[in-house]
Amino acid sequence: MEYAIDIRDLTVAYREKPVLWDIDLQVPPGVLLAIVGPNGAGKTTLIKSTLGLVKPAAGSVLIHGKPYADQRVNVAYVPQRGSVDWDFPTNVLDVVTMGLYGKLGWFKQPAKKEKVAALKALAQVGMEDFADRQISQLSGGQQQRVFLARALVQDARVYFMDEPFQGVDATTERAIVDLLRDLRKRGKTVCVVHHDLQTVPEYFDEVMLLNVRRIASGPVGEQFTEENLRATYGGRVAFVSALVSGKK
Ligand code: ADP
């Protein structure tokens, strides 16, 4: 089988200090994967090195059998909401249309067809009425939806999302869950850095537990165990038993 994501022996260091150590991860296509682990575990770094934004000290990453450089148009990235300057003077439709630049090339002006696609993606996340709104005038949940629409319009095969549920209200959380399920139905693979351990069994098929090293990865029903959570979070997960008792 060709994996959607195939990471082998990945080690990443910032100024000689390893933050990811000898990571292996194989993700089959059409899977919703949660990446969980404490702050500083290397979750964002794992995504960034997969996207070639951080150079690994060792190891390899393949996306559907090829390096990221050959798969750019097939990979969409939803960064952390806080990592973006929301005061930048641009409107919602332009931000979403930017999702198409990988396919269009930077110098081609988006045409009507692209705008229609962007509006359709905005409708999918319930934001069609905000197309002309300046991005500085959005709530946190609306910002997150704009990001998701931008990833949707790209129509990638593999999606990486860094904490999409961070600070959103219940309605937006529902909208994101529906969107993840829709992507899965269309055979897409989605890797989500996720903090709410309670919802892992409900929202995801597979889980990777990470703390510099890979503690475990695989189907939630097999790997989201008290033992693995303790190995990942140490004594800090006092509510572990309650968490795993509700699993699928
Ligand atoms: P997580 O997403 O799990 O919170 P990160 O991948 O952001 O973890 O960070 C992993 C470790 O790498 C942390 O100790 C962090 O301080 C460090 N780190 C992250 N980015 C950099 C950087 N650009 N330079 C140096 N250290 C970094």
PDB file of C-alpha atoms and ligand atoms in Angstrom:
ATOM      1  CA  MET A   1       0.000   0.000   0.000  1.00  0.00           C
ATOM      2  CA  GLU A   2       1.129   3.542  -0.717  1.00  0.00           C
ATOM      3  CA  TYR A   3       0.935   5.593   2.470  1.00  0.00           C
ATOM      4  CA  ALA A   4      -0.454   9.114   2.352  1.00  0.00           C
ATOM      5  CA  ILE A   5       2.290  10.098   4.786  1.00  0.00           C
ATOM      6  CA  ASP A   6       5.419   8.038   5.337  1.00  0.00           C
ATOM      7  CA  ILE A   7       7.929   9.367   7.847  1.00  0.00           C
ATOM      8  CA  ARG A   8      11.095   7.345   8.519  1.00  0.00           C
ATOM      9  CA  ASP A   9      13.794   7.895  11.130  1.00  0.00           C
ATOM     10  CA  LEU A  10      13.083  11.636  11.321  1.00  0.00           C
ATOM     11  CA  THR A  11      15.314  13.603  13.674  1.00  0.00           C
ATOM     12  CA  VAL A  12      15.083  17.391  13.938  1.00  0.00           C
ATOM     13  CA  ALA A  13      17.247  19.662  16.063  1.00  0.00           C
ATOM     14  CA  TYR A  14      17.238  23.385  16.699  1.00  0.00           C
ATOM     15  CA  ARG A  15      20.781  24.522  17.486  1.00  0.00           C
ATOM     16  CA  GLU A  16      21.887  20.926  18.152  1.00  0.00           C
ATOM     17  CA  LYS A  17      19.104  20.247  20.666  1.00  0.00           C
ATOM     18  CA  PRO A  18      16.951  17.439  19.278  1.00  0.00           C
ATOM     19  CA  VAL A  19      13.235  18.262  19.432  1.00  0.00           C
ATOM     20  CA  LEU A  20      12.147  15.229  17.396  1.00  0.00           C
ATOM     21  CA  TRP A  21      14.026  12.004  17.804  1.00  0.00           C
ATOM     22  CA  ASP A  22      13.959   9.122  15.324  1.00  0.00           C
ATOM     23  CA  ILE A  23      10.280   9.457  14.407  1.00  0.00           C
ATOM     24  CA  ASP A  24       8.485   6.847  12.303  1.00  0.00           C
ATOM     25  CA  LEU A  25       4.915   7.391  11.181  1.00  0.00           C
ATOM     26  CA  GLN A  26       2.910   5.739   8.450  1.00  0.00           C
ATOM     27  CA  VAL A  27      -0.564   7.095   7.735  1.00  0.00           C
ATOM     28  CA  PRO A  28      -2.858   5.312   5.272  1.00  0.00           C
ATOM     29  CA  PRO A  29      -4.984   7.428   2.899  1.00  0.00           C
ATOM     30  CA  GLY A  30      -8.454   8.545   4.012  1.00  0.00           C
ATOM     31  CA  VAL A  31      -7.614   8.721   7.712  1.00  0.00           C
ATOM     32  CA  LEU A  32      -8.261  11.445  10.289  1.00  0.00           C
ATOM     33  CA  LEU A  33      -5.181  11.492  12.524  1.00  0.00           C
ATOM     34  CA  ALA A  34      -4.767  13.415  15.776  1.00  0.00           C
ATOM     35  CA  ILE A  35      -1.251  14.360  16.853  1.00  0.00           C
ATOM     36  CA  VAL A  36      -1.220  14.810  20.619  1.00  0.00           C
ATOM     37  CA  GLY A  37       1.436  15.566  23.202  1.00  0.00           C
ATOM     38  CA  PRO A  38       2.379  18.198  25.777  1.00  0.00           C
ATOM     39  CA  ASN A  39       3.598  21.698  24.912  1.00  0.00           C
ATOM     40  CA  GLY A  40       7.067  21.546  23.427  1.00  0.00           C
ATOM     41  CA  ALA A  41       6.629  17.897  22.343  1.00  0.00           C
ATOM     42  CA  GLY A  42       7.523  18.791  18.757  1.00  0.00           C
ATOM     43  CA  LYS A  43       4.061  18.649  17.155  1.00  0.00           C
ATOM     44  CA  THR A  44       4.394  21.857  15.155  1.00  0.00           C
ATOM     45  CA  THR A  45       7.971  20.980  14.263  1.00  0.00           C
ATOM     46  CA  LEU A  46       6.770  17.627  12.931  1.00  0.00           C
ATOM     47  CA  ILE A  47       4.343  19.373  10.572  1.00  0.00           C
ATOM     48  CA  LYS A  48       6.902  21.987   9.569  1.00  0.00           C
ATOM     49  CA  SER A  49       9.565  19.425   8.744  1.00  0.00           C
ATOM     50  CA  THR A  50       7.018  17.444   6.733  1.00  0.00           C
ATOM     51  CA  LEU A  51       6.354  20.610   4.710  1.00  0.00           C
ATOM     52  CA  GLY A  52      10.043  21.343   4.207  1.00  0.00           C
ATOM     53  CA  LEU A  53       9.855  24.462   6.402  1.00  0.00           C
ATOM     54  CA  VAL A  54      12.376  23.007   8.851  1.00  0.00           C
ATOM     55  CA  LYS A  55      15.331  20.966   7.668  1.00  0.00           C
ATOM     56  CA  PRO A  56      15.702  17.620   9.439  1.00  0.00           C
ATOM     57  CA  ALA A  57      19.047  16.403  10.763  1.00  0.00           C
ATOM     58  CA  ALA A  58      18.172  12.915   9.510  1.00  0.00           C
ATOM     59  CA  GLY A  59      15.364  10.869   8.038  1.00  0.00           C
ATOM     60  CA  SER A  60      12.855  11.169   5.229  1.00  0.00           C
ATOM     61  CA  VAL A  61       9.258  12.177   4.637  1.00  0.00           C
ATOM     62  CA  LEU A  62       7.192  11.018   1.664  1.00  0.00           C
ATOM     63  CA  ILE A  63       3.711  12.221   0.738  1.00  0.00           C
ATOM     64  CA  HIS A  64       1.930   9.672  -1.451  1.00  0.00           C
ATOM     65  CA  GLY A  65       5.298   8.190  -2.335  1.00  0.00           C
ATOM     66  CA  LYS A  66       7.115  11.405  -3.236  1.00  0.00           C
ATOM     67  CA  PRO A  67       9.000  14.149  -1.401  1.00  0.00           C
ATOM     68  CA  TYR A  68       6.980  17.231  -0.506  1.00  0.00           C
ATOM     69  CA  ALA A  69       8.785  19.293  -3.157  1.00  0.00           C
ATOM     70  CA  ASP A  70       7.034  17.166  -5.802  1.00  0.00           C
ATOM     71  CA  GLN A  71       3.687  17.159  -3.988  1.00  0.00           C
ATOM     72  CA  ARG A  72       3.119  20.819  -3.135  1.00  0.00           C
ATOM     73  CA  VAL A  73      -0.212  21.097  -4.927  1.00  0.00           C
ATOM     74  CA  ASN A  74      -1.456  17.986  -3.134  1.00  0.00           C
ATOM     75  CA  VAL A  75      -0.722  19.248   0.366  1.00  0.00           C
ATOM     76  CA  ALA A  76      -2.656  21.929   2.262  1.00  0.00           C
ATOM     77  CA  TYR A  77      -1.510  23.490   5.533  1.00  0.00           C
ATOM     78  CA  VAL A  78      -3.703  25.278   8.054  1.00  0.00           C
ATOM     79  CA  PRO A  79      -1.273  27.036  10.421  1.00  0.00           C
ATOM     80  CA  GLN A  80      -2.045  28.127  13.972  1.00  0.00           C
ATOM     81  CA  ARG A  81      -4.410  31.064  13.876  1.00  0.00           C
ATOM     82  CA  GLY A  82      -2.090  33.057  16.130  1.00  0.00           C
ATOM     83  CA  SER A  83       0.825  32.719  13.707  1.00  0.00           C
ATOM     84  CA  VAL A  84      -0.718  35.174  11.241  1.00  0.00           C
ATOM     85  CA  ASP A  85      -0.941  38.992  11.164  1.00  0.00           C
ATOM     86  CA  TRP A  86      -4.702  39.497  11.107  1.00  0.00           C
ATOM     87  CA  ASP A  87      -4.276  43.269  10.797  1.00  0.00           C
ATOM     88  CA  PHE A  88      -2.923  42.843   7.285  1.00  0.00           C
ATOM     89  CA  PRO A  89      -5.270  44.866   5.029  1.00  0.00           C
ATOM     90  CA  THR A  90      -6.951  42.226   2.893  1.00  0.00           C
ATOM     91  CA  ASN A  91     -10.414  40.726   2.683  1.00  0.00           C
ATOM     92  CA  VAL A  92     -11.756  37.249   3.274  1.00  0.00           C
ATOM     93  CA  LEU A  93     -12.229  36.342  -0.384  1.00  0.00           C
ATOM     94  CA  ASP A  94      -8.618  37.242  -1.217  1.00  0.00           C
ATOM     95  CA  VAL A  95      -7.264  35.119   1.614  1.00  0.00           C
ATOM     96  CA  VAL A  96      -9.282  32.137   0.426  1.00  0.00           C
ATOM     97  CA  THR A  97      -8.322  32.684  -3.216  1.00  0.00           C
ATOM     98  CA  MET A  98      -4.668  32.598  -2.114  1.00  0.00           C
ATOM     99  CA  GLY A  99      -5.213  28.899  -1.443  1.00  0.00           C
ATOM    100  CA  LEU A 100      -5.233  28.491  -5.221  1.00  0.00           C
ATOM    101  CA  TYR A 101      -1.885  30.128  -5.893  1.00  0.00           C
ATOM    102  CA  GLY A 102      -0.070  26.803  -5.697  1.00  0.00           C
ATOM    103  CA  LYS A 103      -2.060  25.710  -8.722  1.00  0.00           C
ATOM    104  CA  LEU A 104      -2.305  29.104 -10.430  1.00  0.00           C
ATOM    105  CA  GLY A 105       1.227  30.365  -9.976  1.00  0.00           C
ATOM    106  CA  TRP A 106       1.816  33.657  -8.202  1.00  0.00           C
ATOM    107  CA  PHE A 107       1.646  35.931 -11.229  1.00  0.00           C
ATOM    108  CA  LYS A 108      -1.636  34.842 -12.670  1.00  0.00           C
ATOM    109  CA  GLN A 109      -4.609  36.904 -11.574  1.00  0.00           C
ATOM    110  CA  PRO A 110      -7.410  34.740 -10.220  1.00  0.00           C
ATOM    111  CA  ALA A 111     -10.275  34.675 -12.707  1.00  0.00           C
ATOM    112  CA  LYS A 112     -14.011  34.274 -12.204  1.00  0.00           C
ATOM    113  CA  LYS A 113     -13.680  30.488 -11.969  1.00  0.00           C
ATOM    114  CA  GLU A 114     -11.299  30.771  -9.015  1.00  0.00           C
ATOM    115  CA  LYS A 115     -13.545  33.282  -7.274  1.00  0.00           C
ATOM    116  CA  VAL A 116     -16.514  30.949  -7.674  1.00  0.00           C
ATOM    117  CA  ALA A 117     -14.463  28.124  -6.124  1.00  0.00           C
ATOM    118  CA  ALA A 118     -13.435  30.389  -3.233  1.00  0.00           C
ATOM    119  CA  LEU A 119     -17.040  31.443  -2.594  1.00  0.00           C
ATOM    120  CA  LYS A 120     -18.125  27.811  -2.638  1.00  0.00           C
ATOM    121  CA  ALA A 121     -15.480  26.954  -0.017  1.00  0.00           C
ATOM    122  CA  LEU A 122     -16.633  29.907   2.105  1.00  0.00           C
ATOM    123  CA  ALA A 123     -20.207  28.632   1.881  1.00  0.00           C
ATOM    124  CA  GLN A 124     -19.019  25.216   3.056  1.00  0.00           C
ATOM    125  CA  VAL A 125     -17.761  26.761   6.296  1.00  0.00           C
ATOM    126  CA  GLY A 126     -20.776  29.082   6.668  1.00  0.00           C
ATOM    127  CA  MET A 127     -18.815  32.248   5.789  1.00  0.00           C
ATOM    128  CA  GLU A 128     -20.264  33.201   2.385  1.00  0.00           C
ATOM    129  CA  ASP A 129     -21.695  36.458   3.779  1.00  0.00           C
ATOM    130  CA  PHE A 130     -18.230  37.597   4.890  1.00  0.00           C
ATOM    131  CA  ALA A 131     -16.427  37.500   1.520  1.00  0.00           C
ATOM    132  CA  ASP A 132     -15.849  41.284   1.415  1.00  0.00           C
ATOM    133  CA  ARG A 133     -15.039  41.657   5.117  1.00  0.00           C
ATOM    134  CA  GLN A 134     -11.556  42.831   6.136  1.00  0.00           C
ATOM    135  CA  ILE A 135      -9.819  40.001   7.982  1.00  0.00           C
ATOM    136  CA  SER A 136      -9.045  42.333  10.904  1.00  0.00           C
ATOM    137  CA  GLN A 137     -12.794  42.427  11.587  1.00  0.00           C
ATOM    138  CA  LEU A 138     -13.302  38.712  12.200  1.00  0.00           C
ATOM    139  CA  SER A 139     -13.817  36.813  15.431  1.00  0.00           C
ATOM    140  CA  GLY A 140     -11.422  33.999  16.305  1.00  0.00           C
ATOM    141  CA  GLY A 141     -13.863  31.328  15.120  1.00  0.00           C
ATOM    142  CA  GLN A 142     -14.457  33.199  11.861  1.00  0.00           C
ATOM    143  CA  GLN A 143     -10.698  33.482  11.278  1.00  0.00           C
ATOM    144  CA  GLN A 144     -10.408  29.738  11.727  1.00  0.00           C
ATOM    145  CA  ARG A 145     -13.192  29.126   9.203  1.00  0.00           C
ATOM    146  CA  VAL A 146     -11.465  31.366   6.667  1.00  0.00           C
ATOM    147  CA  PHE A 147      -8.294  29.322   7.064  1.00  0.00           C
ATOM    148  CA  LEU A 148     -10.244  26.117   6.521  1.00  0.00           C
ATOM    149  CA  ALA A 149     -11.952  27.526   3.429  1.00  0.00           C
ATOM    150  CA  ARG A 150      -8.539  28.428   2.046  1.00  0.00           C
ATOM    151  CA  ALA A 151      -7.350  24.852   2.561  1.00  0.00           C
ATOM    152  CA  LEU A 152     -10.571  23.457   1.060  1.00  0.00           C
ATOM    153  CA  VAL A 153     -10.296  25.485  -2.113  1.00  0.00           C
ATOM    154  CA  GLN A 154      -6.859  24.018  -2.673  1.00  0.00           C
ATOM    155  CA  ASP A 155      -8.444  20.567  -3.031  1.00  0.00           C
ATOM    156  CA  ALA A 156      -5.346  18.802  -1.717  1.00  0.00           C
ATOM    157  CA  ARG A 157      -4.926  15.088  -0.985  1.00  0.00           C
ATOM    158  CA  VAL A 158      -3.266  15.569   2.399  1.00  0.00           C
ATOM    159  CA  TYR A 159      -4.151  18.252   4.963  1.00  0.00           C
ATOM    160  CA  PHE A 160      -2.099  19.378   7.954  1.00  0.00           C
ATOM    161  CA  MET A 161      -3.929  21.494  10.537  1.00  0.00           C
ATOM    162  CA  ASP A 162      -2.235  23.021  13.572  1.00  0.00           C
ATOM    163  CA  GLU A 163      -4.746  23.340  16.421  1.00  0.00           C
ATOM    164  CA  PRO A 164      -7.823  24.225  14.352  1.00  0.00           C
ATOM    165  CA  PHE A 165     -10.080  23.852  17.406  1.00  0.00           C
ATOM    166  CA  GLN A 166      -8.078  26.315  19.511  1.00  0.00           C
ATOM    167  CA  GLY A 167     -10.376  28.956  21.031  1.00  0.00           C
ATOM    168  CA  VAL A 168     -13.403  28.349  18.801  1.00  0.00           C
ATOM    169  CA  ASP A 169     -17.011  28.250  20.007  1.00  0.00           C
ATOM    170  CA  ALA A 170     -19.212  25.142  19.946  1.00  0.00           C
ATOM    171  CA  THR A 171     -20.805  26.031  16.582  1.00  0.00           C
ATOM    172  CA  THR A 172     -17.443  26.430  14.856  1.00  0.00           C
ATOM    173  CA  GLU A 173     -16.167  23.245  16.517  1.00  0.00           C
ATOM    174  CA  ARG A 174     -19.143  21.365  15.016  1.00  0.00           C
ATOM    175  CA  ALA A 175     -18.495  22.962  11.610  1.00  0.00           C
ATOM    176  CA  ILE A 176     -14.848  21.848  11.731  1.00  0.00           C
ATOM    177  CA  VAL A 177     -15.799  18.296  12.716  1.00  0.00           C
ATOM    178  CA  ASP A 178     -18.300  18.118   9.830  1.00  0.00           C
ATOM    179  CA  LEU A 179     -15.639  19.398   7.472  1.00  0.00           C
ATOM    180  CA  LEU A 180     -13.100  16.814   8.653  1.00  0.00           C
ATOM    181  CA  ARG A 181     -15.647  14.056   8.062  1.00  0.00           C
ATOM    182  CA  ASP A 182     -16.452  15.427   4.625  1.00  0.00           C
ATOM    183  CA  LEU A 183     -12.751  15.408   3.741  1.00  0.00           C
ATOM    184  CA  ARG A 184     -12.462  11.800   4.937  1.00  0.00           C
ATOM    185  CA  LYS A 185     -15.491  10.819   2.832  1.00  0.00           C
ATOM    186  CA  ARG A 186     -13.664  12.239  -0.173  1.00  0.00           C
ATOM    187  CA  GLY A 187     -10.640  10.051   0.579  1.00  0.00           C
ATOM    188  CA  LYS A 188      -8.458  12.870   1.936  1.00  0.00           C
ATOM    189  CA  THR A 189      -5.950  12.357   4.720  1.00  0.00           C
ATOM    190  CA  VAL A 190      -5.994  14.884   7.548  1.00  0.00           C
ATOM    191  CA  CYS A 191      -3.396  15.311  10.325  1.00  0.00           C
ATOM    192  CA  VAL A 192      -4.562  17.549  13.135  1.00  0.00           C
ATOM    193  CA  VAL A 193      -2.532  18.811  16.080  1.00  0.00           C
ATOM    194  CA  HIS A 194      -5.119  18.465  18.802  1.00  0.00           C
ATOM    195  CA  HIS A 195      -5.206  19.461  22.461  1.00  0.00           C
ATOM    196  CA  ASP A 196      -8.563  18.302  23.725  1.00  0.00           C
ATOM    197  CA  LEU A 197      -7.878  14.704  24.678  1.00  0.00           C
ATOM    198  CA  GLN A 198     -11.551  14.177  25.584  1.00  0.00           C
ATOM    199  CA  THR A 199     -12.654  14.412  21.946  1.00  0.00           C
ATOM    200  CA  VAL A 200      -9.903  12.279  20.374  1.00  0.00           C
ATOM    201  CA  PRO A 201     -11.973   9.045  20.325  1.00  0.00           C
ATOM    202  CA  GLU A 202     -15.015  10.809  18.880  1.00  0.00           C
ATOM    203  CA  TYR A 203     -13.310  12.882  16.197  1.00  0.00           C
ATOM    204  CA  PHE A 204     -10.359  10.784  15.004  1.00  0.00           C
ATOM    205  CA  ASP A 205      -9.572   7.370  13.505  1.00  0.00           C
ATOM    206  CA  GLU A 206      -5.898   7.280  14.405  1.00  0.00           C
ATOM    207  CA  VAL A 207      -3.711   8.973  16.964  1.00  0.00           C
ATOM    208  CA  MET A 208      -0.021   9.717  17.283  1.00  0.00           C
ATOM    209  CA  LEU A 209       1.228  10.280  20.819  1.00  0.00           C
ATOM    210  CA  LEU A 210       4.357  12.387  20.681  1.00  0.00           C
ATOM    211  CA  ASN A 211       6.856  13.673  23.176  1.00  0.00           C
ATOM    212  CA  VAL A 212      10.098  14.270  21.266  1.00  0.00           C
ATOM    213  CA  ARG A 213       9.944  10.547  20.537  1.00  0.00           C
ATOM    214  CA  ARG A 214       6.970   8.749  19.119  1.00  0.00           C
ATOM    215  CA  ILE A 215       5.361   7.079  22.100  1.00  0.00           C
ATOM    216  CA  ALA A 216       2.735   5.285  19.988  1.00  0.00           C
ATOM    217  CA  SER A 217       0.675   5.617  16.835  1.00  0.00           C
ATOM    218  CA  GLY A 218      -2.164   3.740  15.181  1.00  0.00           C
ATOM    219  CA  PRO A 219      -5.927   3.237  15.531  1.00  0.00           C
ATOM    220  CA  VAL A 220      -7.414   5.211  18.433  1.00  0.00           C
ATOM    221  CA  GLY A 221      -9.065   2.057  19.828  1.00  0.00           C
ATOM    222  CA  GLU A 222      -5.653   0.364  20.144  1.00  0.00           C
ATOM    223  CA  GLN A 223      -3.228   3.164  20.960  1.00  0.00           C
ATOM    224  CA  PHE A 224      -5.181   5.765  22.935  1.00  0.00           C
ATOM    225  CA  THR A 225      -4.561   3.902  26.173  1.00  0.00           C
ATOM    226  CA  GLU A 226      -3.900   4.979  29.730  1.00  0.00           C
ATOM    227  CA  GLU A 227      -0.397   3.545  29.539  1.00  0.00           C
ATOM    228  CA  ASN A 228       0.462   5.464  26.354  1.00  0.00           C
ATOM    229  CA  LEU A 229      -1.072   8.688  27.671  1.00  0.00           C
ATOM    230  CA  ARG A 230       0.957   8.420  30.859  1.00  0.00           C
ATOM    231  CA  ALA A 231       4.122   7.764  28.881  1.00  0.00           C
ATOM    232  CA  THR A 232       3.365  10.896  26.820  1.00  0.00           C
ATOM    233  CA  TYR A 233       2.198  13.321  29.506  1.00  0.00           C
ATOM    234  CA  GLY A 234       3.816  11.882  32.627  1.00  0.00           C
ATOM    235  CA  GLY A 235       1.808  12.292  35.813  1.00  0.00           C
ATOM    236  CA  ARG A 236       0.084  15.357  34.436  1.00  0.00           C
ATOM    237  CA  VAL A 237      -2.907  13.518  33.046  1.00  0.00           C
ATOM    238  CA  ALA A 238      -4.734  12.870  36.270  1.00  0.00           C
ATOM    239  CA  PHE A 239      -7.942  12.192  34.392  1.00  0.00           C
ATOM    240  CA  VAL A 240      -6.532   9.552  32.075  1.00  0.00           C
ATOM    241  CA  SER A 241      -8.806   6.719  33.188  1.00  0.00           C
ATOM    242  CA  ALA A 242     -11.903   8.806  32.557  1.00  0.00           C
ATOM    243  CA  LEU A 243     -10.605   9.676  29.104  1.00  0.00           C
ATOM    244  CA  VAL A 244      -9.929   6.212  27.835  1.00  0.00           C
ATOM    245  CA  SER A 245     -13.037   4.643  29.356  1.00  0.00           C
ATOM    246  CA  GLY A 246     -15.106   6.611  26.852  1.00  0.00           C
ATOM    247  CA  LYS A 247     -13.141   5.477  23.815  1.00  0.00           C
ATOM    248  CA  LYS A 248     -14.567   3.774  20.722  1.00  0.00           C
TER     249      LYS A 248
HETATM  250  P1  ADP B   1       4.668  21.753  20.180  1.00  0.00           P
HETATM  251  O1  ADP B   1       4.042  22.148  18.860  1.00  0.00           O
HETATM  252  O2  ADP B   1       4.470  20.299  20.510  1.00  0.00           O
HETATM  253  O3  ADP B   1       4.288  22.630  21.327  1.00  0.00           O
HETATM  254  P2  ADP B   1       7.097  22.730  18.943  1.00  0.00           P
HETATM  255  O4  ADP B   1       7.332  21.902  17.743  1.00  0.00           O
HETATM  256  O5  ADP B   1       6.504  24.083  18.741  1.00  0.00           O
HETATM  257  O6  ADP B   1       6.253  21.897  20.017  1.00  0.00           O
HETATM  258  O7  ADP B   1       8.475  22.945  19.724  1.00  0.00           O
HETATM  259  C1  ADP B   1       9.308  21.835  20.083  1.00  0.00           C
HETATM  260  C2  ADP B   1      10.546  22.358  20.783  1.00  0.00           C
HETATM  261  O8  ADP B   1      11.344  23.086  19.858  1.00  0.00           O
HETATM  262  C3  ADP B   1      10.254  23.324  21.919  1.00  0.00           C
HETATM  263  O9  ADP B   1      11.177  23.051  22.952  1.00  0.00           O
HETATM  264  C4  ADP B   1      10.509  24.685  21.309  1.00  0.00           C
HETATM  265  O10 ADP B   1      10.925  25.594  22.288  1.00  0.00           O
HETATM  266  C5  ADP B   1      11.592  24.397  20.318  1.00  0.00           C
HETATM  267  N1  ADP B   1      11.548  25.279  19.123  1.00  0.00           N
HETATM  268  C6  ADP B   1      10.485  25.444  18.302  1.00  0.00           C
HETATM  269  N2  ADP B   1      10.788  26.274  17.277  1.00  0.00           N
HETATM  270  C7  ADP B   1      12.064  26.655  17.483  1.00  0.00           C
HETATM  271  C8  ADP B   1      12.978  27.516  16.762  1.00  0.00           C
HETATM  272  N3  ADP B   1      12.614  28.130  15.627  1.00  0.00           N
HETATM  273  N4  ADP B   1      14.230  27.666  17.273  1.00  0.00           N
HETATM  274  C9  ADP B   1      14.614  27.035  18.398  1.00  0.00           C
HETATM  275  N5  ADP B   1      13.817  26.208  19.101  1.00  0.00           N
HETATM  276  C10 ADP B   1      12.562  26.017  18.665  1.00  0.00           C
END
